[in-house]
């Protein structure tokens, strides 16, 4: 009788042992995919359409800032919280306006005024004979969609049937806000498509398979859509707001992290397939080797993002919350859904480079990266010192980094609102399109206005409204909004008017909102980055997140 061979028996896919052993793992894998599909279907049907929870696009002012308090107080005035959309008429060749052109502007003022809250306020004014303006008052409390629609109607009415060379440009705070909103229209979709395309190309290059790349891409894409729905459901309960820009960044984070986790798992899975015929056993061993790294990395990033909840700006808090949910979702799909999706099809998924038992695993191959890794392992201290020196050298440029953009520099393509502002600035102070709002007690209104007139950088102070408690005035700066000169003028103005006894003076308006946003951004950077830095490599996320737009006209 022939004795059985000694040593471990290797079962082939066709052997009875292999046929019995995978039955339970195969059923588990099918169950995971089935539950995932059911969960996704329920989320898509019952949940919100995406992660965005606010129509406003911007950073969200801190409630304690002067401009946010002014925005609340002006609602108590008879005129309410309003801002002018200024229609600027001028000739494209720079010539003075003719009497017929001025008459046309005067006739156009009535239909323009009908589009605003106070039709009688839309009176044409001619400046230096070259520029005529018509101010249409709009509510600052309107949503981005309502504001954009109102500005579009004003632009169509203002420019209808104008004879050349006469042109109409609509500027002012509502117009700037509308143009900023257009920047974010479709931004999340475009960003998602761009991200998915880049990831697909990288997966194709990495896996060198026309089939394999589709599996992680589809799994990560499903995770991204679920993450958006989860953020939309949970954010209101957490007291945070997520705007369109944060929703777009959420997709980048999910695709980036999910693809990273997929590369780790697939690499380990491929190596294990070189050692065993049983793909389910190979996946189990690959999962055990990959899960600790994914959990450690993902948890580090989640904790880093959650430090943004200490930020003052609502946009930064929303980004931190959404990013944390996104990374958690990427971890879930990378460790639960992806293994099931990879193991069920079998080895042919790797075609044409199908892994065979007995082929060398990645660690045994003497490729470029293997040689680099071996060299680093022999001299870890020297590599660490050299690498740190190189990183410090590359980071030294950040010492002179200055963040923040003037209003006119905040767009890649100059919109009509900025062009109209430049046209107006040629004949009026640069801040005329976006005047500051100055509030004080009714008893000290005249004293505060006089103190404001003596501030350097102030072109004019015009009292506009008064209640039993407060006096209101419009303050025009000589400098363009968002510039250093404008910021200094706001700082000096606030100090001077607050020095008036019992004035309780506050300075707000669109330009002041931009200044307060920049100050809150600086605070968030000082607080969030040190809080995040112990979290190792993911600290870069914290330094990135507070980089919100310098100029924002979102309502607080």
Short mmCIF file of C-alpha atoms in Angstrom, two decimals, residues 370-380 383:
data_model
loop_
_atom_site.label_atom_id
_atom_site.label_comp_id
_atom_site.label_asym_id
_atom_site.label_seq_id
_atom_site.Cartn_x
_atom_site.Cartn_y
_atom_site.Cartn_z
CA UNK A 370 12.48 47.34 -4.12
CA UNK A 371 16.09 48.50 -4.43
CA UNK A 372 15.19 51.94 -3.10
CA UNK A 373 13.41 50.37 -0.14
CA UNK A 374 16.38 48.14 0.63
CA UNK A 375 18.74 51.12 0.48
CA UNK A 376 16.54 53.12 2.86
CA UNK A 377 16.32 50.18 5.27
CA UNK A 378 20.11 49.96 5.53
CA UNK A 379 20.54 53.69 6.39
CA UNK A 380 17.28 54.88 7.99
CA UNK A 383 17.69 59.07 4.97
#
